[in-house]
Coordinates of C-alpha atoms in Angstrom, one line a residue:
M30 CA 0.0 0.0 0.0
Q31 CA 1.4 3.3 -1.0
L32 CA 2.0 6.0 1.7
S33 CA -0.6 8.4 0.2
T34 CA -3.2 5.6 0.1
W35 CA -2.5 4.6 3.6
L36 CA -2.7 8.2 4.9
A37 CA -6.1 8.5 3.3
F38 CA -7.2 5.3 4.9
F39 CA -5.7 6.4 8.2
A40 CA -7.9 9.5 8.2
A41 CA -10.9 7.4 7.3
A42 CA -10.1 5.0 10.2
W43 CA -10.2 7.9 12.7
A44 CA -13.6 8.8 11.4
I45 CA -14.8 5.2 11.7
S46 CA -13.5 4.9 15.3
L47 CA -14.8 8.2 16.4
S48 CA -18.3 7.7 15.0
P49 CA -20.7 6.9 17.9
G50 CA -22.0 3.3 17.8
A51 CA -22.4 0.1 19.7
G52 CA -18.7 -0.1 20.2
A53 CA -18.5 3.3 21.8
V54 CA -21.5 2.6 24.0
A55 CA -19.9 -0.7 25.1
A56 CA -16.6 1.0 25.9
M57 CA -18.2 3.7 28.0
S58 CA -20.4 1.1 29.7
A59 CA -17.3 -0.9 30.7
G60 CA -15.6 2.2 32.0
L61 CA -18.8 3.1 33.9
S62 CA -19.1 -0.3 35.6
H63 CA -15.5 -1.4 36.0
G64 CA -13.2 1.6 35.9
F65 CA -10.5 2.2 33.3
R66 CA -7.9 -0.5 34.0
R67 CA -10.4 -3.4 33.9
G68 CA -12.9 -1.9 31.6
Y69 CA -10.3 -1.2 28.9
A70 CA -10.1 -5.0 28.3
L71 CA -13.3 -4.7 26.4
T72 CA -11.5 -2.6 23.8
F73 CA -9.2 -5.4 22.9
G74 CA -12.4 -7.5 22.3
L75 CA -13.7 -4.7 20.1
V76 CA -10.4 -4.8 18.1
A77 CA -10.7 -8.5 17.8
G78 CA -14.2 -8.1 16.5
I79 CA -12.9 -5.6 13.9
W80 CA -10.2 -8.0 12.8
T81 CA -12.9 -10.7 12.5
Q82 CA -14.9 -8.4 10.2
V83 CA -11.8 -7.6 8.1
L84 CA -11.1 -11.4 7.8
V85 CA -14.8 -12.0 6.8
V86 CA -14.6 -9.3 4.1
G87 CA -11.2 -10.5 3.0
I88 CA -12.1 -14.1 2.3
G89 CA -15.4 -13.2 0.6
L90 CA -17.9 -14.0 3.3
G91 CA -18.8 -10.4 3.6
A92 CA -20.2 -10.4 0.1
L93 CA -22.4 -13.4 1.1
I94 CA -23.7 -11.6 4.2
A95 CA -24.3 -8.5 2.1
T96 CA -26.2 -10.3 -0.7
S97 CA -27.8 -13.3 1.1
S98 CA -31.0 -12.5 2.8
L99 CA -30.8 -15.5 5.2
A100 CA -27.1 -14.9 6.2
F101 CA -27.7 -11.2 6.7
T102 CA -30.8 -11.8 8.8
I103 CA -29.1 -14.4 11.0
V104 CA -26.1 -12.2 11.8
K105 CA -28.3 -9.0 12.2
W106 CA -30.7 -10.5 14.6
G107 CA -28.0 -12.2 16.6
G108 CA -26.4 -8.7 17.0
V109 CA -29.7 -7.1 17.9
A110 CA -30.5 -9.7 20.6
Y111 CA -27.1 -9.3 22.1
L112 CA -27.2 -5.5 22.3
V113 CA -30.7 -5.6 23.8
W114 CA -29.6 -8.2 26.3
L115 CA -26.6 -6.0 27.3
G116 CA -29.0 -3.0 27.6
I117 CA -31.3 -4.9 30.0
R118 CA -28.4 -6.1 32.0
Q119 CA -26.9 -2.6 32.3
W120 CA -30.3 -1.2 33.2
R121 CA -30.7 -3.7 36.0
A122 CA -27.1 -3.3 37.3
P123 CA -26.9 -2.5 41.0
A124 CA -26.3 1.1 42.0
V125 CA -22.9 0.6 43.6
P126 CA -19.9 2.9 43.7
L127 CA -17.2 2.6 41.0
A128 CA -15.6 -0.8 41.3
A129 CA -12.2 -0.4 39.9
E130 CA -10.0 -2.4 42.3
D131 CA -8.6 -5.6 40.8
D132 CA -9.1 -7.6 44.0
E133 CA -12.8 -7.2 44.1
A134 CA -14.3 -10.7 43.4
A135 CA -17.6 -9.3 42.2
L136 CA -16.1 -7.8 39.1
V137 CA -16.6 -9.2 35.7
S138 CA -13.4 -10.8 34.5
R139 CA -11.2 -9.2 31.8
R140 CA -11.8 -12.3 29.7
D141 CA -15.6 -11.8 29.9
L142 CA -15.2 -8.2 28.9
F143 CA -13.0 -9.2 26.0
V144 CA -15.6 -11.6 24.8
R145 CA -18.3 -9.0 25.2
G146 CA -16.4 -6.6 23.0
W147 CA -15.7 -9.2 20.4
I148 CA -19.4 -10.1 20.1
V149 CA -20.4 -6.4 19.8
N150 CA -18.3 -5.8 16.8
A151 CA -18.2 -9.3 15.2
L152 CA -22.0 -9.6 15.1
N153 CA -22.7 -6.4 13.4
P154 CA -23.6 -6.7 9.7
K155 CA -23.4 -2.9 9.4
G156 CA -19.7 -3.2 10.0
T157 CA -19.4 -5.8 7.3
V158 CA -21.3 -3.8 4.7
F159 CA -19.4 -0.7 5.6
L160 CA -16.1 -2.4 5.2
L161 CA -17.2 -3.9 1.9
A162 CA -18.0 -0.3 0.7
V163 CA -14.9 1.4 2.1
V164 CA -12.0 -1.1 2.0
P165 CA -11.9 -1.8 -1.8
Q166 CA -11.3 1.9 -2.5
F167 CA -7.9 1.6 -0.8
L168 CA -6.8 -1.8 -2.3
D169 CA -4.3 -2.1 -5.2
L170 CA -5.4 -5.2 -7.0
S171 CA -2.0 -5.6 -8.6
Q172 CA -0.4 -6.0 -5.2
P173 CA -0.7 -8.9 -2.7
M174 CA -4.0 -8.7 -0.9
L175 CA -2.8 -10.3 2.4
R176 CA -0.4 -7.5 3.2
Q177 CA -2.9 -4.8 2.4
Y178 CA -5.6 -6.3 4.5
A179 CA -3.0 -6.7 7.3
V180 CA -2.2 -3.0 7.1
I181 CA -5.9 -2.1 7.1
A182 CA -6.6 -4.3 10.2
L183 CA -3.6 -2.9 12.1
T184 CA -4.6 0.7 11.2
L185 CA -8.2 0.1 12.4
A186 CA -6.8 -1.4 15.6
C187 CA -4.5 1.5 16.3
T188 CA -7.3 4.1 16.0
D189 CA -9.8 2.1 17.9
L190 CA -7.4 1.5 20.8
V191 CA -6.8 5.2 21.2
V192 CA -10.4 6.3 20.7
M193 CA -12.0 3.7 22.9
A194 CA -9.4 4.5 25.6
G195 CA -10.9 8.0 25.6
Y196 CA -14.4 6.7 25.8
T197 CA -13.6 4.3 28.6
A198 CA -11.6 6.8 30.6
L199 CA -14.3 9.5 30.2
A200 CA -17.0 7.1 31.6
A201 CA -14.7 6.0 34.4
R202 CA -14.0 9.6 35.4
V203 CA -17.6 10.6 35.3
L204 CA -18.7 7.7 37.5
G205 CA -15.7 8.3 39.8
A206 CA -17.3 11.6 40.6
L207 CA -20.7 10.1 41.4
K208 CA -21.3 8.7 44.8
A209 CA -25.1 8.8 45.3
P210 CA -26.8 5.5 44.3
S211 CA -29.5 7.5 42.5
H212 CA -26.9 9.1 40.2
I213 CA -25.2 5.7 39.5
R214 CA -28.6 4.1 38.9
A215 CA -29.5 6.9 36.4
M216 CA -26.1 6.3 34.6
N217 CA -26.7 2.6 34.4
R218 CA -30.2 3.1 33.0
G219 CA -28.9 5.7 30.5
F220 CA -26.3 3.3 29.1
G221 CA -28.8 0.5 29.2
A222 CA -31.1 2.6 27.1
L223 CA -28.3 3.4 24.7
F224 CA -27.6 -0.4 24.2
V225 CA -31.3 -1.0 23.5
A226 CA -31.3 2.0 21.1
A227 CA -28.3 0.6 19.3
G228 CA -30.0 -2.8 19.0
T229 CA -33.2 -1.1 17.7
L230 CA -31.3 0.8 15.0
L231 CA -29.5 -2.3 13.9
A232 CA -32.9 -4.0 13.7
F233 CA -34.0 -1.4 11.1
F234 CA -30.8 -1.7 9.1
K235 CA -31.4 -3.4 5.7
R236 CA -28.9 -4.8 3.3
A237 CA -28.5 -3.0 0.0
A238 CA -30.8 -4.3 -2.8

């Protein structure tokens, strides 16, 4: 990939990462519930989900999801169900002070947060369709595809790691300033509603004709 092409994709990658979506909501929710150090584990799952999407697009399954009604529907409703489930879980979360200490047994493990992040991004046909529309514009068909897809995957990971760190830290700092159970309960319900809203928006997303 030529430097000028990569710079153009690098700019696009920042726009992709900064755009609000289920990933950003998940990152803020993790910071809200678990603090930055533990909550940031979810971001690595989000990155793994992006890499899964790039792999799917790279081997041609993305085209199947984009054109097959059955495949698209299965992936879409799996993503919808998971986001709504996360929303209900966050809404019902106990109104406890920020739990950011590593030795607290009640915390969700980093592995669980990683898996949660992976599912959020991997089960999102919007991401697949978006990558199918964007990635080909930056590919040189006369050059090896594997290297170019590797550059694209690493670039998306770089921008997401930075942006989601900001989202996670912001939520952790906000919750750290909140002590009253009523405030924490309101934050939990706010993020729960955002998850459900993200799932609802995904439910209305349709593949291109």
